[in-house]
PDB file of C-alpha atoms in Angstrom:
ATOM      1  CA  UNK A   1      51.661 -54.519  23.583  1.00  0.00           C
ATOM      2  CA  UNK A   2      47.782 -54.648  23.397  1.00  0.00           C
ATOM      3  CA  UNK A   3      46.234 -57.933  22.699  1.00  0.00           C
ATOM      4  CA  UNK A   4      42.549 -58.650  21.613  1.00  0.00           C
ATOM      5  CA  UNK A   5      41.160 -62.162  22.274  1.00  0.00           C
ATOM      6  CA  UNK A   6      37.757 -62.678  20.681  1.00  0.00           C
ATOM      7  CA  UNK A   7      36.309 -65.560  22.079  1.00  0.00           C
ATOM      8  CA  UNK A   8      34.038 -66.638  18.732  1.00  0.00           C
ATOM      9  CA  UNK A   9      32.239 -69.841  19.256  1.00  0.00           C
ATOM     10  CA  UNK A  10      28.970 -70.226  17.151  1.00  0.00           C
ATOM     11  CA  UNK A  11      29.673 -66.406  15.947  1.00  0.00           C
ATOM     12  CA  UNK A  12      29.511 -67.038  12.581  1.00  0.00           C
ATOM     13  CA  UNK A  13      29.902 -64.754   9.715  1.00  0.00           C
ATOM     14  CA  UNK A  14      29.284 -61.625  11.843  1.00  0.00           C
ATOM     15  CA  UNK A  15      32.626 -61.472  13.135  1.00  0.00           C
ATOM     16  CA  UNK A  16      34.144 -60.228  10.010  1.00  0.00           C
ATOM     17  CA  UNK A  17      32.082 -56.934  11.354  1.00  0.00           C
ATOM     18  CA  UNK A  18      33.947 -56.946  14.806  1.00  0.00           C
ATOM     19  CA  UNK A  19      37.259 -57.571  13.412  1.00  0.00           C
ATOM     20  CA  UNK A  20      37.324 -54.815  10.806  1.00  0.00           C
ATOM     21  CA  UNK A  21      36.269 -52.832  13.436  1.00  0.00           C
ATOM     22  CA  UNK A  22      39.191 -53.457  15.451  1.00  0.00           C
ATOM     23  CA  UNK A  23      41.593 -52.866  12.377  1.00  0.00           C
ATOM     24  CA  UNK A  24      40.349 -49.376  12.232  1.00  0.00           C
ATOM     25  CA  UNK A  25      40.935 -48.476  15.911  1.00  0.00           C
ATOM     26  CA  UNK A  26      42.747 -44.900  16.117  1.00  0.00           C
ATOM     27  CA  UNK A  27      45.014 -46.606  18.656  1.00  0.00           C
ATOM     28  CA  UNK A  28      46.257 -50.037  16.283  1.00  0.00           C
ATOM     29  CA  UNK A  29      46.780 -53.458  17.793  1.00  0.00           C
ATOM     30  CA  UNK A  30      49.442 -55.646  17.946  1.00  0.00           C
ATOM     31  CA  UNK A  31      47.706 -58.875  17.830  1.00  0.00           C
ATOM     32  CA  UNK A  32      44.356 -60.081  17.386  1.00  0.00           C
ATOM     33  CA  UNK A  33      43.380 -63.934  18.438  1.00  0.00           C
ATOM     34  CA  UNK A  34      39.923 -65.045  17.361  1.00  0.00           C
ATOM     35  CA  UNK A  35      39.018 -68.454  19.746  1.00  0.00           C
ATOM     36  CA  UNK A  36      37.082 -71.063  18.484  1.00  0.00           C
ATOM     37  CA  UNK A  37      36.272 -74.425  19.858  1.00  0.00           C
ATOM     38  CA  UNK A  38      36.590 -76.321  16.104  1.00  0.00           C
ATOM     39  CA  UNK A  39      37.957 -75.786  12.992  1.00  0.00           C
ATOM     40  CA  UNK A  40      34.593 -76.054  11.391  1.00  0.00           C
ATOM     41  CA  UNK A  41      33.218 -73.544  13.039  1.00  0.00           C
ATOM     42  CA  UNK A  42      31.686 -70.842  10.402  1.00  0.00           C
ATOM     43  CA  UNK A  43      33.772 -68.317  12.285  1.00  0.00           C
ATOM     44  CA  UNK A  44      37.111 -69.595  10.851  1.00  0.00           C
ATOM     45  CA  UNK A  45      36.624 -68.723   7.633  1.00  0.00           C
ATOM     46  CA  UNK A  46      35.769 -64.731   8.089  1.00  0.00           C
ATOM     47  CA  UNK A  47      38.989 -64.740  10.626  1.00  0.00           C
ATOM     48  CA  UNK A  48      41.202 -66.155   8.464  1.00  0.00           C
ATOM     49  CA  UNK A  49      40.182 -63.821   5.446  1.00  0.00           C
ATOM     50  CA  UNK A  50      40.356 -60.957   8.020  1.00  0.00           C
ATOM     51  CA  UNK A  51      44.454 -61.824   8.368  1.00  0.00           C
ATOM     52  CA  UNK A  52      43.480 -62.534  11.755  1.00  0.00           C
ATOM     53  CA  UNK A  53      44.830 -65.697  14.128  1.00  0.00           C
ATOM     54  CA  UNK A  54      42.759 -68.185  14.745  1.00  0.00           C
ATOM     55  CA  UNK A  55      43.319 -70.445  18.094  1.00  0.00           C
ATOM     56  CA  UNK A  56      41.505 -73.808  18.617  1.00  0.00           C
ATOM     57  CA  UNK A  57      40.142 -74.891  22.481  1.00  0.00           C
ATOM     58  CA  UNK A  58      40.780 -78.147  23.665  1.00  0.00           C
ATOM     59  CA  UNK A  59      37.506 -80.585  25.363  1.00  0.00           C
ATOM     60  CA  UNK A  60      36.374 -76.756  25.944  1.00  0.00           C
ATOM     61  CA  UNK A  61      32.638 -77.569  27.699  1.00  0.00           C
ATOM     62  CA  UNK A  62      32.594 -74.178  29.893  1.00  0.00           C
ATOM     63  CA  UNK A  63      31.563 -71.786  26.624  1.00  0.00           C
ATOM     64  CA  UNK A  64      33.384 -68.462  26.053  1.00  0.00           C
ATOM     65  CA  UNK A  65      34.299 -68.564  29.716  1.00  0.00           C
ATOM     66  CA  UNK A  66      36.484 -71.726  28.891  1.00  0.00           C
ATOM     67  CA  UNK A  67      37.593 -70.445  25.687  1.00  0.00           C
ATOM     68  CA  UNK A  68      39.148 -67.666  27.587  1.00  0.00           C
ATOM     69  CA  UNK A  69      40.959 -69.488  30.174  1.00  0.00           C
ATOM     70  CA  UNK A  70      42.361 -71.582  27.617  1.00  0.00           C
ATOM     71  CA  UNK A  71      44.169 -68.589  25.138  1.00  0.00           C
ATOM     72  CA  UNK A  72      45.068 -66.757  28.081  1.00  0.00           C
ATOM     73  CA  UNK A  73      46.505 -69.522  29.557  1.00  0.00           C
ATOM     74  CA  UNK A  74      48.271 -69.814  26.221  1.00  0.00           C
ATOM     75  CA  UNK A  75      49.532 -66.829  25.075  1.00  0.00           C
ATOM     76  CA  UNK A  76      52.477 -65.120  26.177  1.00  0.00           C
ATOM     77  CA  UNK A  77      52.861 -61.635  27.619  1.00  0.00           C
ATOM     78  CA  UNK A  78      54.571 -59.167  29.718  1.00  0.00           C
ATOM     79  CA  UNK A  79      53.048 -57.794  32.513  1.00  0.00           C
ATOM     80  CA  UNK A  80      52.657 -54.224  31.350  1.00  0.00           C
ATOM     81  CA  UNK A  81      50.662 -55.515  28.242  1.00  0.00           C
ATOM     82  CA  UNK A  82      47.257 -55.193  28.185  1.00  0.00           C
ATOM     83  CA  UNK A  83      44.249 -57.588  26.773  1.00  0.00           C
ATOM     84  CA  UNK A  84      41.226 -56.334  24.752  1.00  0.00           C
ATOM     85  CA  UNK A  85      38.452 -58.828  25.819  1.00  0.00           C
ATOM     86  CA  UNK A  86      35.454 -58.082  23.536  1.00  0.00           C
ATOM     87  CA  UNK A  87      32.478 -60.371  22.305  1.00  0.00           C
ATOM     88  CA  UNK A  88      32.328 -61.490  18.564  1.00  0.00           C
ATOM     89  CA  UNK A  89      28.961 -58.754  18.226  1.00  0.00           C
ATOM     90  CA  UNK A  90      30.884 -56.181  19.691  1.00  0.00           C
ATOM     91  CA  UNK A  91      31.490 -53.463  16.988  1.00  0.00           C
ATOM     92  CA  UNK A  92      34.126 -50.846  18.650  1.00  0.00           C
ATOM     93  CA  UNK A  93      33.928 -47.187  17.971  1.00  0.00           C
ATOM     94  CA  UNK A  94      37.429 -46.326  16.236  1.00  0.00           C
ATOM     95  CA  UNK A  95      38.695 -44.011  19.704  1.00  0.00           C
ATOM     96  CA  UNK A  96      37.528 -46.747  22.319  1.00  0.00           C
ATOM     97  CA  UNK A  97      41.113 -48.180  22.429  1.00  0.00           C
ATOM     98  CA  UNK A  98      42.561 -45.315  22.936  1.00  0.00           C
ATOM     99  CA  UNK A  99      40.502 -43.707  25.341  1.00  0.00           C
ATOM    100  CA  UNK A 100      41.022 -47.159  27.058  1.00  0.00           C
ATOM    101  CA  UNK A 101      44.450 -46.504  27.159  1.00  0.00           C
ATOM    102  CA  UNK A 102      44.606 -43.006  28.512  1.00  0.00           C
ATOM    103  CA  UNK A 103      42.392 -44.615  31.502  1.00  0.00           C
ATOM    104  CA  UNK A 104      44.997 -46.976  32.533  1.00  0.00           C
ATOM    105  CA  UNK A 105      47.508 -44.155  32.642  1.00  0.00           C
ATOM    106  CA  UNK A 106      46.479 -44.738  36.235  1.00  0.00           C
ATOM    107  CA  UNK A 107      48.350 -47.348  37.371  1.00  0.00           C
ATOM    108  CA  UNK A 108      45.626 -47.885  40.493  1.00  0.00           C
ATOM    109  CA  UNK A 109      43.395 -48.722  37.634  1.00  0.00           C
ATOM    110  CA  UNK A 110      43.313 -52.851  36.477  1.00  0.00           C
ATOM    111  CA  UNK A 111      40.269 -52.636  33.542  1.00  0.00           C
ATOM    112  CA  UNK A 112      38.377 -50.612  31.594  1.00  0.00           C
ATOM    113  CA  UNK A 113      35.366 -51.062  29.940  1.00  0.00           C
ATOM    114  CA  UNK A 114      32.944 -49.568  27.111  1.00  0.00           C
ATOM    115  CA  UNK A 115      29.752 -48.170  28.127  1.00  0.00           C
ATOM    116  CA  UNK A 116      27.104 -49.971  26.380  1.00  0.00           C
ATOM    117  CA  UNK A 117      23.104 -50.517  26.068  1.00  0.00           C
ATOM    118  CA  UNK A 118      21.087 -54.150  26.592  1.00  0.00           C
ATOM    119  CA  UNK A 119      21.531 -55.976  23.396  1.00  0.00           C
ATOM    120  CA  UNK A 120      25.056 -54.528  22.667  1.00  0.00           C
ATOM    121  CA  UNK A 121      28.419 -56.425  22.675  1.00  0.00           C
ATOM    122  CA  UNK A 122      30.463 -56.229  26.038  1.00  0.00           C
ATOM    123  CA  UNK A 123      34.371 -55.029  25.706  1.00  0.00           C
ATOM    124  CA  UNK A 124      37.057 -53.954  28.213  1.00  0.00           C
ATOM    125  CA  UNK A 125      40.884 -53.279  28.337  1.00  0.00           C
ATOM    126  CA  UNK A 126      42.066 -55.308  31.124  1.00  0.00           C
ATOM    127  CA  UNK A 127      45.723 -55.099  32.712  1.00  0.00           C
ATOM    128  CA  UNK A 128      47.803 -58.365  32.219  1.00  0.00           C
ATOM    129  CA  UNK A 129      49.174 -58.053  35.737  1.00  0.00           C
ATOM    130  CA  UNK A 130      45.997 -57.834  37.212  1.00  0.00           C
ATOM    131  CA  UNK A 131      44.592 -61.144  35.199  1.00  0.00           C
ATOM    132  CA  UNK A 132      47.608 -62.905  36.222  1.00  0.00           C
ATOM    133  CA  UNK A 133      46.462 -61.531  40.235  1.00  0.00           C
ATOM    134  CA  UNK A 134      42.851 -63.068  39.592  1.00  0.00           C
ATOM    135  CA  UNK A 135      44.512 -66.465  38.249  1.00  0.00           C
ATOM    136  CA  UNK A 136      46.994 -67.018  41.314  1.00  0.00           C
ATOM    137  CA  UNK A 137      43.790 -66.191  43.763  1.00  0.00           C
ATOM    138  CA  UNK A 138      41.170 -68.036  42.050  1.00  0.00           C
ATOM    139  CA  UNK A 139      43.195 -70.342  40.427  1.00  0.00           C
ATOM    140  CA  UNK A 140      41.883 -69.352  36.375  1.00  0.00           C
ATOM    141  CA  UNK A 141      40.982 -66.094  34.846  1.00  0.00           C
ATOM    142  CA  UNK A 142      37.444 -66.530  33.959  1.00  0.00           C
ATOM    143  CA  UNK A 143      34.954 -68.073  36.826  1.00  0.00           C
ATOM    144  CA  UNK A 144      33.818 -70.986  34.631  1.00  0.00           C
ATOM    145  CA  UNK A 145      30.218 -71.168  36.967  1.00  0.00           C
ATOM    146  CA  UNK A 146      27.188 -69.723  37.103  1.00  0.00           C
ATOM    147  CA  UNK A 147      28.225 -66.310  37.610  1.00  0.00           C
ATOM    148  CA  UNK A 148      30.929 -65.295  35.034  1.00  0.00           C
ATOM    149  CA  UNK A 149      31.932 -62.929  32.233  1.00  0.00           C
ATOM    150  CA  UNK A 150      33.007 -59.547  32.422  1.00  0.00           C
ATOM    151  CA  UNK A 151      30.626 -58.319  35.573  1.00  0.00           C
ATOM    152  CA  UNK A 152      32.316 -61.483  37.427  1.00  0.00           C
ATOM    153  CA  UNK A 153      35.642 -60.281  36.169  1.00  0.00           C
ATOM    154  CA  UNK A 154      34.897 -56.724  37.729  1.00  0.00           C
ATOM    155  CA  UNK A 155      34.211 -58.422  41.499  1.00  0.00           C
ATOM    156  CA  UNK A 156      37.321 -60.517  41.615  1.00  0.00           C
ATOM    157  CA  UNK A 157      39.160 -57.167  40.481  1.00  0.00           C
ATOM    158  CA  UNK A 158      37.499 -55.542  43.430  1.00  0.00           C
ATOM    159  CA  UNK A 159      38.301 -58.230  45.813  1.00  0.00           C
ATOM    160  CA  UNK A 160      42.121 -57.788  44.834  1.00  0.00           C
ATOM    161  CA  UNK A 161      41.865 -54.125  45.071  1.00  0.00           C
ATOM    162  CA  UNK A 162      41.859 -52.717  41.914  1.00  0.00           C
ATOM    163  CA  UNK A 163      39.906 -49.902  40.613  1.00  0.00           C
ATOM    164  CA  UNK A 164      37.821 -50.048  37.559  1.00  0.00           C
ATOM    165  CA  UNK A 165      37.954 -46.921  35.450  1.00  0.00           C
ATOM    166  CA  UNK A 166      34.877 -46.030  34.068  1.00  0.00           C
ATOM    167  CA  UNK A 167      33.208 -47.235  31.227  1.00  0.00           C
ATOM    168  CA  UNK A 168      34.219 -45.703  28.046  1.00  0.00           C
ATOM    169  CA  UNK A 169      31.504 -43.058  26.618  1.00  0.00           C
ATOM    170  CA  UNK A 170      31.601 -43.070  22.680  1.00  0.00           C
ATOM    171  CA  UNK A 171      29.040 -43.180  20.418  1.00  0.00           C
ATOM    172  CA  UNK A 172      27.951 -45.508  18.010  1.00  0.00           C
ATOM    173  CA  UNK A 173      28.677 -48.887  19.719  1.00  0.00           C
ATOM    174  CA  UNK A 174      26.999 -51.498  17.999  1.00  0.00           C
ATOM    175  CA  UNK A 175      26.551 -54.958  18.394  1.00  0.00           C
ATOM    176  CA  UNK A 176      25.013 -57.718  15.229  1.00  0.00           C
ATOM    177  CA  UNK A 177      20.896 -57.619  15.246  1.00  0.00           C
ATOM    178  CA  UNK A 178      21.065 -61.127  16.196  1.00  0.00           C
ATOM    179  CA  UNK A 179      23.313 -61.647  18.999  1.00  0.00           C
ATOM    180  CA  UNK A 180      25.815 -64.477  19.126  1.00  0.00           C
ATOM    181  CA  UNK A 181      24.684 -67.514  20.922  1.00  0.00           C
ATOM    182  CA  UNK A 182      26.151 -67.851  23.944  1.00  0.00           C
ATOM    183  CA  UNK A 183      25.845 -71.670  25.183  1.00  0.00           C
ATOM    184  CA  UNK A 184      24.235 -72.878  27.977  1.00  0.00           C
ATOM    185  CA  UNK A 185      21.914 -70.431  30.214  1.00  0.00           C
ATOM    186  CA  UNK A 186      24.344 -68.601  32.734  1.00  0.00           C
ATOM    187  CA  UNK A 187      27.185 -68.289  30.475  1.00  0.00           C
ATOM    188  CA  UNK A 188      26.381 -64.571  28.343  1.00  0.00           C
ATOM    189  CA  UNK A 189      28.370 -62.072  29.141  1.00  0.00           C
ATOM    190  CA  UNK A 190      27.882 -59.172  31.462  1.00  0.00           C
ATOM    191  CA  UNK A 191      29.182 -56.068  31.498  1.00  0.00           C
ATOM    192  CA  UNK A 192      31.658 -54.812  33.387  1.00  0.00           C
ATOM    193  CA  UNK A 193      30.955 -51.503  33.712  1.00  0.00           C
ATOM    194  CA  UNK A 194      27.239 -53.037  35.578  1.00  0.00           C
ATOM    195  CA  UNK A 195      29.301 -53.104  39.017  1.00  0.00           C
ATOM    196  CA  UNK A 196      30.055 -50.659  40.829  1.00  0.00           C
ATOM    197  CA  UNK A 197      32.506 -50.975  43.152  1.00  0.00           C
ATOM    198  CA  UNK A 198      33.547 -49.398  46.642  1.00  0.00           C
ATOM    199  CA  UNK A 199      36.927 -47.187  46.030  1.00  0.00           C
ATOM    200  CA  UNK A 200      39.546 -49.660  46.546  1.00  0.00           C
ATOM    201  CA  UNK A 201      42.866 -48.964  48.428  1.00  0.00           C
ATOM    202  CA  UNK A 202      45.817 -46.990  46.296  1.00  0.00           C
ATOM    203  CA  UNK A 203      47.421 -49.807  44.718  1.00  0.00           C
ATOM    204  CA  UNK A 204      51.791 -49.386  44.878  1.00  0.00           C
ATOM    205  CA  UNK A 205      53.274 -47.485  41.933  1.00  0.00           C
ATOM    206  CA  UNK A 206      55.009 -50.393  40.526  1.00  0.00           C
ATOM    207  CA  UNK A 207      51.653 -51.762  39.066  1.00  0.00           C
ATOM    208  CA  UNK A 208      52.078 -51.703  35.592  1.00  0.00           C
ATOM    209  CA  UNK A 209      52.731 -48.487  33.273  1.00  0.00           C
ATOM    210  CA  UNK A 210      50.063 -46.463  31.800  1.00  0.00           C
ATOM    211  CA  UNK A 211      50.329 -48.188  28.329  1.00  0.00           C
ATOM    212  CA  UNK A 212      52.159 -49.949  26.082  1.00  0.00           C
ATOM    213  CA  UNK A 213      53.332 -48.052  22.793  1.00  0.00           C
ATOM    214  CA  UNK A 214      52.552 -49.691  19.423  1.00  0.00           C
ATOM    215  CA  UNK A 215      54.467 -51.655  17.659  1.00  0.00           C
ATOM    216  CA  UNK A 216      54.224 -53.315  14.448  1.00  0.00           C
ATOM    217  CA  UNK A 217      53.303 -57.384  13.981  1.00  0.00           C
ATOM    218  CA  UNK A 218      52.779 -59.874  11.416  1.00  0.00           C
ATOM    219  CA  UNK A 219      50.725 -62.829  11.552  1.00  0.00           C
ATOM    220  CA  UNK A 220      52.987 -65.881  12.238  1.00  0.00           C
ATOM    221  CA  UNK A 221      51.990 -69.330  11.350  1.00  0.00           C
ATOM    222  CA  UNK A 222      51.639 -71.583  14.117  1.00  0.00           C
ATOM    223  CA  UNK A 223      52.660 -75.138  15.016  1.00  0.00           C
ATOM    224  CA  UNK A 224      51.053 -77.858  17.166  1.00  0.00           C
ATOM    225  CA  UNK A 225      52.285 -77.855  20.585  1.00  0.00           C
ATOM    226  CA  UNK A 226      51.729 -79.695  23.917  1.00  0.00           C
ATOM    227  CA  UNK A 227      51.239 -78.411  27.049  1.00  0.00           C
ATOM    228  CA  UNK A 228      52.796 -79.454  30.246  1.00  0.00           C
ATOM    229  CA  UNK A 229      51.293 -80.225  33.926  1.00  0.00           C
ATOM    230  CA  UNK A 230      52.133 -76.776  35.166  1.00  0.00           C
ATOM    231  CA  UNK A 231      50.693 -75.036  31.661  1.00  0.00           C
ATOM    232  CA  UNK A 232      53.903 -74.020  30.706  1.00  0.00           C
ATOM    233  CA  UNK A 233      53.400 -71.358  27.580  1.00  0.00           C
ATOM    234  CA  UNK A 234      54.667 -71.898  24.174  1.00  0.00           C
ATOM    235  CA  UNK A 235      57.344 -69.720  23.407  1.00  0.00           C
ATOM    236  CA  UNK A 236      57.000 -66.727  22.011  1.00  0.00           C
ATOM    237  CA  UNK A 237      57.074 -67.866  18.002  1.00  0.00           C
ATOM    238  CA  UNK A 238      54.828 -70.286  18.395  1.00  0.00           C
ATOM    239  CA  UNK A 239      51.662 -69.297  21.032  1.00  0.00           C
ATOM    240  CA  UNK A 240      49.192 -72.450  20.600  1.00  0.00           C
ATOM    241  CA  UNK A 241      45.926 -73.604  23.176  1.00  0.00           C
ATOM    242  CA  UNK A 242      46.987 -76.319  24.831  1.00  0.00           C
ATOM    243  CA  UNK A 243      48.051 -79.513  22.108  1.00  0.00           C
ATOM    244  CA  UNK A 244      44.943 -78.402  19.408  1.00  0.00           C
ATOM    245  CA  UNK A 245      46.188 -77.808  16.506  1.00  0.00           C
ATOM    246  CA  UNK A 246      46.227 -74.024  15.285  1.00  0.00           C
ATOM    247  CA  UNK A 247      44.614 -72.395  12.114  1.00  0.00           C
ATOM    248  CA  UNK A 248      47.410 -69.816  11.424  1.00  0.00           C
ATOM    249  CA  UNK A 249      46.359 -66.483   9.637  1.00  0.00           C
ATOM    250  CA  UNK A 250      46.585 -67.214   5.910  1.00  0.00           C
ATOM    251  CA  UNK A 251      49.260 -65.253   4.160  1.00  0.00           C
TER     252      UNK A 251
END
């Protein structure tokens, strides 16, 4: 299965424009979770019209960063699966995805990301195994400081010895004219394809398979839930941040 979480504070009406964007992908997804810290945020609207989920955070104060932690955190997976992390001006060609996926067909490889210019939204397939390796060293997926997103994502990678394939060349990424705020200063996004790291150590066969194959999903309406002290996840009919209540994809 191939997840994308869209972490859409403050994006607005723009992120009708990534989402259809994902829906064309030549590779489809199985489930697409827009994040948003409030219900009234202008981004829930366009989301829910898209037929797309809609997850609230919970006292998030750490920006898309937080917002991350949180769904990921949330939302069950397998370990083979893989998660589309892209920002809410991030327009995807319709082959990224699935030159993504024909990346990973290394197993040695944990993310992959789109090449991109300066102004353009950041976006890379990342291994669920190998965010699940960052959370049990660092103790949460995203760094939540002053050095975070995607390029902070690519060191603690490196640190755990995966590779990074490299960056996805395909024209016509595009990003909104007027970039989505991203909180306070320190919290944008880099990219990950910006480090470059030394070649790691083979990693052992076992992790994770090239790719998952598609399969078909419906939205599901969701329920409040709580969660526990050790962040137990919901189960699998019901995937909720933390005891917020969800905006489920309209029918």
């Amino acid at each position: 299965m191939i997840i994308a979480v869209v972490p859409a504070l403050r994006a607005g009406a723009r992120i009708g424009r990534t989402l259809a964007a994902l829906r064309r992908q030549s590779r489809p997804l199985e489930r697409i979770v827009v994040v948003c810290d409030d219900a009234a945020d202008a981004a829930v609207a366009p989301a829910l019209d898209a037929g797309t989920e809609v997850l609230l955070t919970v006292d998030n104060a750490a920006h898309e960063a937080g917002a991350l932690n949180q769904v990921l955190d949330a939302v069950r997976m397998a370990p083979e699966d893989l998660v589309l992390v892209l920002d809410a001006d991030a327009e995807l060609p319709v082959q990224f995805l699935e030159e993504a996926v024909t990346a990973l067909r290394d197993r040695n490889v944990g993310a992959v990301p789109v090449r991109r210019t300066p102004g353009e939204g950041a976006a890379a397939v990342v291994r669920r195994q190998a965010l699940e390796e960052v959370r049990a060293a660092f103790g949460r997926y995203w760094d939540e400081g002053a050095v975070t997103g995607h390029g902070r994502l690519a060191l603690d990678l490196e640190t755990l010895g995966w590779r990074l394939g490299a960056p996805v060349s395909v024209p016509g990424l595009q990003a909104d004219d007027a970039p989505a705020d991203r909180g306070a200063a320190g919290h944008e996004a880099a990219v990950l394809g910006a480090v470059a790291p030394e070649p790691a150590e083979p990693r052992p066969a076992e992790h994770g398979p090239a790719a998952p194959e598609p399969a078909e999903h419906e939205p599901v309406v969701h329920t409040p839930a709580a969660e526990g002290p050790e962040h137990a996840r919901a189960p699998e009919d019901g995937h909720v941040v933390a005891a917020r209540p969800v905006v489920a994809a309209a029918a």
